[in-house]
Amino acid sequence: MTHDHSRRFAGTVSLVTGSSRGIGFAIARRLVDEGGAVVITGRKQDSLDAAVAELGSAATAVAGRADDPDHRAAVFAHIAERHGRLDHLVNNTGINPVYGPIVDIDAEAVRKILEVNVVSALDWTRAALAAGLSRSVVNIASVAGLGASPNIAFYGISKAALINLTAQLAYELAPGIRVNAVAPAVIKTAFARALYEGHEAEASAAYPLARLGEVADVAGPVAFLLSDDAAWITGQTLPIDGGAGIRPLV
């Protein structure tokens, strides 16, 4: 038996948060390319308008802050009016406003990172469930959540919490809703630029596959985890790390 992956999302509606550019946009584009309708979000209307223009008629957008309850309400009202259904949710929104030792981090930054990277993911999921979410959730975590992460330590702590949230939600929402996560390493986006700009060759050398990740390297696995091809997978976090996790310890 063969499977036509080009139309895996035909007839479905997905919400991808934080998706006007970068990884979120690549995920939205992959879902549209495979036949789905998407609703994307982000803070800036002009960036969202440009993204929708590129994605085509299968995409619509609602602008706002991820941690704003009124924005979430507006998104789900839009989905109800335009589509009348919601099949998949991708919690992609994340921030990292600080860089440096964890002992020096400002307490207000700590609260903001947790609010956007963890609490809002839970809030989006709960609101999606109330709006009739029917199939699957994928959270965008990070390899920073799987171990020590110098200079981005509290970002890593927030992603560790998101990974655990993924497992807890998967347990509570089974069997009706599957919940998984991906944990990318350094992906060539504006968000991660400080981690490779000016020394990309050196940064790439840390990976057995000898390059940094591209946004498409994340979009493909996310599409798989959302799809029925992953129908017996829930509560898992998939590292997308160019083989970094297999590096020898000595």
mmCIF file of C-alpha atoms in Angstrom:
data_model
loop_
_atom_site.group_PDB
_atom_site.id
_atom_site.type_symbol
_atom_site.label_atom_id
_atom_site.label_comp_id
_atom_site.label_asym_id
_atom_site.label_seq_id
_atom_site.Cartn_x
_atom_site.Cartn_y
_atom_site.Cartn_z
ATOM 1 C CA MET A 1 0.000 0.000 0.000
ATOM 2 C CA THR A 2 1.277 3.477 -0.859
ATOM 3 C CA HIS A 3 0.364 6.722 0.877
ATOM 4 C CA ASP A 4 -0.033 10.104 -0.811
ATOM 5 C CA HIS A 5 1.660 12.520 1.593
ATOM 6 C CA SER A 6 1.017 15.448 -0.717
ATOM 7 C CA ARG A 7 -2.578 15.716 0.567
ATOM 8 C CA ARG A 8 -2.239 14.584 4.185
ATOM 9 C CA PHE A 9 -3.960 17.726 5.483
ATOM 10 C CA ALA A 10 -6.721 18.067 2.887
ATOM 11 C CA GLY A 11 -9.928 19.184 4.569
ATOM 12 C CA THR A 12 -8.200 20.097 7.839
ATOM 13 C CA VAL A 13 -7.669 23.389 9.653
ATOM 14 C CA SER A 14 -4.522 24.125 11.643
ATOM 15 C CA LEU A 15 -3.595 27.009 13.926
ATOM 16 C CA VAL A 16 0.107 27.882 14.019
ATOM 17 C CA THR A 17 1.067 30.540 16.548
ATOM 18 C CA GLY A 18 4.006 32.877 16.036
ATOM 19 C CA SER A 19 4.163 32.072 12.351
ATOM 20 C CA SER A 20 4.721 35.207 10.299
ATOM 21 C CA ARG A 21 8.316 34.097 9.633
ATOM 22 C CA GLY A 22 10.960 31.529 10.532
ATOM 23 C CA ILE A 23 10.030 28.072 11.772
ATOM 24 C CA GLY A 24 6.353 28.904 12.261
ATOM 25 C CA PHE A 25 5.984 30.174 8.704
ATOM 26 C CA ALA A 26 7.757 27.105 7.323
ATOM 27 C CA ILE A 27 5.334 24.859 9.225
ATOM 28 C CA ALA A 28 2.343 26.806 7.918
ATOM 29 C CA ARG A 29 3.686 26.571 4.378
ATOM 30 C CA ARG A 30 4.209 22.812 4.698
ATOM 31 C CA LEU A 31 0.630 22.321 5.897
ATOM 32 C CA VAL A 32 -0.737 24.412 3.033
ATOM 33 C CA ASP A 33 1.456 22.567 0.544
ATOM 34 C CA GLU A 34 -0.084 19.312 1.801
ATOM 35 C CA GLY A 35 -3.628 20.548 1.232
ATOM 36 C CA GLY A 36 -4.549 22.113 4.572
ATOM 37 C CA ALA A 37 -6.001 25.448 5.628
ATOM 38 C CA VAL A 38 -4.040 27.417 8.217
ATOM 39 C CA VAL A 39 -4.589 30.326 10.553
ATOM 40 C CA ILE A 40 -1.387 32.077 11.556
ATOM 41 C CA THR A 41 -0.638 34.570 14.302
ATOM 42 C CA GLY A 42 2.055 37.087 15.168
ATOM 43 C CA ARG A 43 2.478 40.513 16.675
ATOM 44 C CA LYS A 44 2.838 42.584 13.505
ATOM 45 C CA GLN A 45 0.021 42.922 11.006
ATOM 46 C CA ASP A 46 2.297 43.857 8.103
ATOM 47 C CA SER A 47 4.449 40.740 8.581
ATOM 48 C CA LEU A 48 1.331 38.581 8.739
ATOM 49 C CA ASP A 49 -0.078 40.204 5.606
ATOM 50 C CA ALA A 50 3.145 39.390 3.744
ATOM 51 C CA ALA A 51 3.045 35.803 4.995
ATOM 52 C CA VAL A 52 -0.573 35.312 3.923
ATOM 53 C CA ALA A 53 0.196 36.773 0.503
ATOM 54 C CA GLU A 54 2.889 34.122 0.077
ATOM 55 C CA LEU A 55 0.826 31.256 1.506
ATOM 56 C CA GLY A 56 -2.226 31.988 -0.619
ATOM 57 C CA SER A 57 -5.959 31.683 -0.117
ATOM 58 C CA ALA A 58 -5.671 28.717 2.261
ATOM 59 C CA ALA A 59 -4.190 31.000 4.921
ATOM 60 C CA THR A 60 -5.594 33.754 7.094
ATOM 61 C CA ALA A 61 -4.040 35.681 9.970
ATOM 62 C CA VAL A 62 -4.910 37.410 13.237
ATOM 63 C CA ALA A 63 -2.407 39.794 14.831
ATOM 64 C CA GLY A 64 -1.729 40.070 18.562
ATOM 65 C CA ARG A 65 0.472 39.070 21.479
ATOM 66 C CA ALA A 66 0.597 35.367 22.289
ATOM 67 C CA ASP A 67 0.062 35.975 26.013
ATOM 68 C CA ASP A 68 -2.962 38.254 25.514
ATOM 69 C CA PRO A 69 -6.281 36.541 26.359
ATOM 70 C CA ASP A 70 -8.203 38.943 24.115
ATOM 71 C CA HIS A 71 -5.982 37.998 21.182
ATOM 72 C CA ARG A 72 -6.615 34.302 21.778
ATOM 73 C CA ALA A 73 -10.355 34.936 21.925
ATOM 74 C CA ALA A 74 -10.196 36.836 18.625
ATOM 75 C CA VAL A 75 -8.258 33.997 16.968
ATOM 76 C CA PHE A 76 -10.766 31.337 17.959
ATOM 77 C CA ALA A 77 -13.711 33.547 17.000
ATOM 78 C CA HIS A 78 -12.113 33.936 13.570
ATOM 79 C CA ILE A 79 -11.578 30.174 13.244
ATOM 80 C CA ALA A 80 -15.191 29.469 14.220
ATOM 81 C CA GLU A 81 -16.565 31.998 11.750
ATOM 82 C CA ARG A 82 -14.339 31.112 8.812
ATOM 83 C CA HIS A 83 -13.864 27.363 9.214
ATOM 84 C CA GLY A 84 -16.206 25.997 11.851
ATOM 85 C CA ARG A 85 -13.593 23.446 12.899
ATOM 86 C CA LEU A 86 -10.052 23.084 14.242
ATOM 87 C CA ASP A 87 -8.004 19.935 13.734
ATOM 88 C CA HIS A 88 -4.433 20.812 14.712
ATOM 89 C CA LEU A 89 -2.570 23.277 16.930
ATOM 90 C CA VAL A 90 1.116 24.183 16.736
ATOM 91 C CA ASN A 91 2.419 26.161 19.717
ATOM 92 C CA ASN A 92 5.397 27.863 18.104
ATOM 93 C CA THR A 93 5.537 31.220 19.875
ATOM 94 C CA GLY A 94 8.667 31.690 21.950
ATOM 95 C CA ILE A 95 10.899 34.478 23.210
ATOM 96 C CA ASN A 96 14.380 34.837 24.628
ATOM 97 C CA PRO A 97 14.959 38.504 25.528
ATOM 98 C CA VAL A 98 18.140 37.905 27.540
ATOM 99 C CA TYR A 99 21.566 36.433 26.810
ATOM 100 C CA GLY A 100 24.162 35.654 29.453
ATOM 101 C CA PRO A 101 24.646 33.866 32.800
ATOM 102 C CA ILE A 102 21.497 32.701 34.535
ATOM 103 C CA VAL A 103 22.586 34.232 37.850
ATOM 104 C CA ASP A 104 22.409 37.671 36.238
ATOM 105 C CA ILE A 105 18.961 37.370 34.665
ATOM 106 C CA ASP A 106 16.377 39.970 35.596
ATOM 107 C CA ALA A 107 13.413 38.595 37.527
ATOM 108 C CA GLU A 108 10.939 40.331 35.236
ATOM 109 C CA ALA A 109 12.554 38.658 32.228
ATOM 110 C CA VAL A 110 12.184 35.300 33.971
ATOM 111 C CA ARG A 111 8.458 35.874 34.386
ATOM 112 C CA LYS A 112 8.008 37.046 30.792
ATOM 113 C CA ILE A 113 9.857 34.043 29.348
ATOM 114 C CA LEU A 114 7.735 31.631 31.377
ATOM 115 C CA GLU A 115 4.537 33.485 30.496
ATOM 116 C CA VAL A 116 5.136 33.355 26.737
ATOM 117 C CA ASN A 117 7.026 30.067 26.354
ATOM 118 C CA VAL A 118 5.101 27.907 28.823
ATOM 119 C CA VAL A 119 1.932 29.443 30.241
ATOM 120 C CA SER A 120 0.675 30.735 26.905
ATOM 121 C CA ALA A 121 1.231 27.301 25.315
ATOM 122 C CA LEU A 122 -1.041 25.831 27.976
ATOM 123 C CA ASP A 123 -3.552 28.648 27.513
ATOM 124 C CA TRP A 124 -3.613 28.226 23.719
ATOM 125 C CA THR A 125 -4.125 24.489 24.151
ATOM 126 C CA ARG A 126 -6.966 24.911 26.628
ATOM 127 C CA ALA A 127 -8.646 27.505 24.423
ATOM 128 C CA ALA A 128 -8.231 25.255 21.379
ATOM 129 C CA LEU A 129 -9.859 22.378 23.232
ATOM 130 C CA ALA A 130 -12.761 24.626 24.179
ATOM 131 C CA ALA A 131 -13.031 25.591 20.496
ATOM 132 C CA GLY A 132 -13.326 21.952 19.439
ATOM 133 C CA LEU A 133 -9.729 20.906 18.693
ATOM 134 C CA SER A 134 -10.105 17.377 17.381
ATOM 135 C CA ARG A 135 -6.798 15.743 16.488
ATOM 136 C CA SER A 136 -3.310 16.840 17.552
ATOM 137 C CA VAL A 137 -0.954 19.355 19.115
ATOM 138 C CA VAL A 138 2.754 19.909 18.483
ATOM 139 C CA ASN A 139 4.783 22.147 20.775
ATOM 140 C CA ILE A 140 8.014 23.713 19.510
ATOM 141 C CA ALA A 141 10.540 23.150 22.272
ATOM 142 C CA SER A 142 14.348 23.207 21.936
ATOM 143 C CA VAL A 143 17.402 21.087 22.597
ATOM 144 C CA ALA A 144 18.136 23.813 25.150
ATOM 145 C CA GLY A 145 15.431 22.136 27.222
ATOM 146 C CA LEU A 146 17.265 18.811 27.239
ATOM 147 C CA GLY A 147 20.410 19.894 29.086
ATOM 148 C CA ALA A 148 22.589 22.787 30.155
ATOM 149 C CA SER A 149 22.547 25.694 27.701
ATOM 150 C CA PRO A 150 25.200 28.327 28.414
ATOM 151 C CA ASN A 151 24.058 31.927 27.856
ATOM 152 C CA ILE A 152 20.457 30.953 27.063
ATOM 153 C CA ALA A 153 19.893 29.073 30.303
ATOM 154 C CA PHE A 154 16.466 30.350 31.300
ATOM 155 C CA TYR A 155 15.187 29.924 27.759
ATOM 156 C CA GLY A 156 16.284 26.299 28.161
ATOM 157 C CA ILE A 157 14.496 26.035 31.494
ATOM 158 C CA SER A 158 11.295 27.274 29.884
ATOM 159 C CA LYS A 159 11.641 24.719 27.086
ATOM 160 C CA ALA A 160 12.258 21.948 29.627
ATOM 161 C CA ALA A 161 8.966 22.960 31.215
ATOM 162 C CA LEU A 162 7.299 22.888 27.795
ATOM 163 C CA ILE A 163 8.626 19.381 27.195
ATOM 164 C CA ASN A 164 7.143 18.221 30.491
ATOM 165 C CA LEU A 165 3.904 20.057 29.714
ATOM 166 C CA THR A 166 3.775 18.087 26.465
ATOM 167 C CA ALA A 167 3.956 14.789 28.341
ATOM 168 C CA GLN A 168 1.353 15.855 30.909
ATOM 169 C CA LEU A 169 -1.103 17.041 28.271
ATOM 170 C CA ALA A 170 -0.577 13.882 26.222
ATOM 171 C CA TYR A 171 -1.436 11.780 29.249
ATOM 172 C CA GLU A 172 -4.535 13.797 30.137
ATOM 173 C CA LEU A 173 -5.907 14.237 26.615
ATOM 174 C CA ALA A 174 -5.447 10.669 25.355
ATOM 175 C CA PRO A 175 -6.948 8.953 23.513
ATOM 176 C CA GLY A 176 -8.771 11.752 21.741
ATOM 177 C CA ILE A 177 -5.949 14.261 21.218
ATOM 178 C CA ARG A 178 -2.300 13.454 20.562
ATOM 179 C CA VAL A 179 0.306 15.877 21.954
ATOM 180 C CA ASN A 180 3.971 15.822 20.932
ATOM 181 C CA ALA A 181 6.910 18.210 20.709
ATOM 182 C CA VAL A 182 10.003 18.796 18.636
ATOM 183 C CA ALA A 183 13.291 20.066 20.058
ATOM 184 C CA PRO A 184 15.370 21.792 17.374
ATOM 185 C CA ALA A 185 19.017 22.696 17.773
ATOM 186 C CA VAL A 186 20.330 25.842 16.059
ATOM 187 C CA ILE A 187 18.143 26.666 13.070
ATOM 188 C CA LYS A 188 19.151 29.433 10.689
ATOM 189 C CA THR A 189 16.529 32.020 11.605
ATOM 190 C CA ALA A 190 16.609 35.623 12.759
ATOM 191 C CA PHE A 191 15.622 34.388 16.224
ATOM 192 C CA ALA A 192 18.805 32.287 16.541
ATOM 193 C CA ARG A 193 21.168 34.605 14.674
ATOM 194 C CA ALA A 194 23.237 35.454 17.768
ATOM 195 C CA LEU A 195 24.184 31.775 18.069
ATOM 196 C CA TYR A 196 25.857 31.503 14.652
ATOM 197 C CA GLU A 197 26.260 34.853 12.910
ATOM 198 C CA GLY A 198 29.892 35.546 12.094
ATOM 199 C CA HIS A 199 31.013 32.025 12.988
ATOM 200 C CA GLU A 200 28.684 29.717 11.074
ATOM 201 C CA ALA A 201 31.418 27.311 9.975
ATOM 202 C CA GLU A 202 32.562 26.876 13.567
ATOM 203 C CA ALA A 203 28.978 26.442 14.774
ATOM 204 C CA SER A 204 28.258 23.892 12.028
ATOM 205 C CA ALA A 205 31.294 21.833 12.979
ATOM 206 C CA ALA A 206 29.583 20.877 16.231
ATOM 207 C CA TYR A 207 27.041 18.767 14.300
ATOM 208 C CA PRO A 208 27.792 15.344 12.792
ATOM 209 C CA LEU A 209 25.717 16.340 9.746
ATOM 210 C CA ALA A 210 28.109 19.304 9.339
ATOM 211 C CA ARG A 211 25.568 22.093 8.922
ATOM 212 C CA LEU A 212 23.073 24.155 10.840
ATOM 213 C CA GLY A 213 19.393 23.388 10.544
ATOM 214 C CA GLU A 214 17.057 25.025 8.050
ATOM 215 C CA VAL A 215 13.424 25.825 8.771
ATOM 216 C CA ALA A 216 12.308 23.029 6.436
ATOM 217 C CA ASP A 217 14.186 20.569 8.655
ATOM 218 C CA VAL A 218 11.666 21.378 11.395
ATOM 219 C CA ALA A 219 8.546 21.755 9.259
ATOM 220 C CA GLY A 220 8.756 18.201 7.916
ATOM 221 C CA PRO A 221 8.892 16.439 11.309
ATOM 222 C CA VAL A 222 6.143 18.707 12.663
ATOM 223 C CA ALA A 223 3.895 17.814 9.733
ATOM 224 C CA PHE A 224 4.599 14.136 10.387
ATOM 225 C CA LEU A 225 3.707 14.410 14.087
ATOM 226 C CA LEU A 226 0.493 16.273 13.308
ATOM 227 C CA SER A 227 -0.551 13.791 10.640
ATOM 228 C CA ASP A 228 -2.179 10.401 10.867
ATOM 229 C CA ASP A 229 1.208 8.893 9.951
ATOM 230 C CA ALA A 230 2.017 9.476 13.636
ATOM 231 C CA ALA A 231 -1.303 8.052 14.858
ATOM 232 C CA TRP A 232 0.346 5.879 17.539
ATOM 233 C CA ILE A 233 2.751 8.522 18.838
ATOM 234 C CA THR A 234 1.929 10.798 21.748
ATOM 235 C CA GLY A 235 3.786 12.390 24.633
ATOM 236 C CA GLN A 236 7.106 12.348 22.779
ATOM 237 C CA THR A 237 9.728 15.009 22.123
ATOM 238 C CA LEU A 238 11.704 14.550 18.909
ATOM 239 C CA PRO A 239 15.178 16.152 18.852
ATOM 240 C CA ILE A 240 15.993 17.778 15.517
ATOM 241 C CA ASP A 241 19.668 18.341 16.099
ATOM 242 C CA GLY A 242 21.798 17.290 13.152
ATOM 243 C CA GLY A 243 23.124 14.401 15.206
ATOM 244 C CA ALA A 244 24.433 16.558 18.057
ATOM 245 C CA GLY A 245 22.951 14.194 20.607
ATOM 246 C CA ILE A 246 25.264 11.365 19.509
ATOM 247 C CA ARG A 247 28.534 13.224 20.007
ATOM 248 C CA PRO A 248 31.098 11.241 22.029
ATOM 249 C CA LEU A 249 31.537 12.335 25.625
ATOM 250 C CA VAL A 250 35.318 11.778 25.514
#
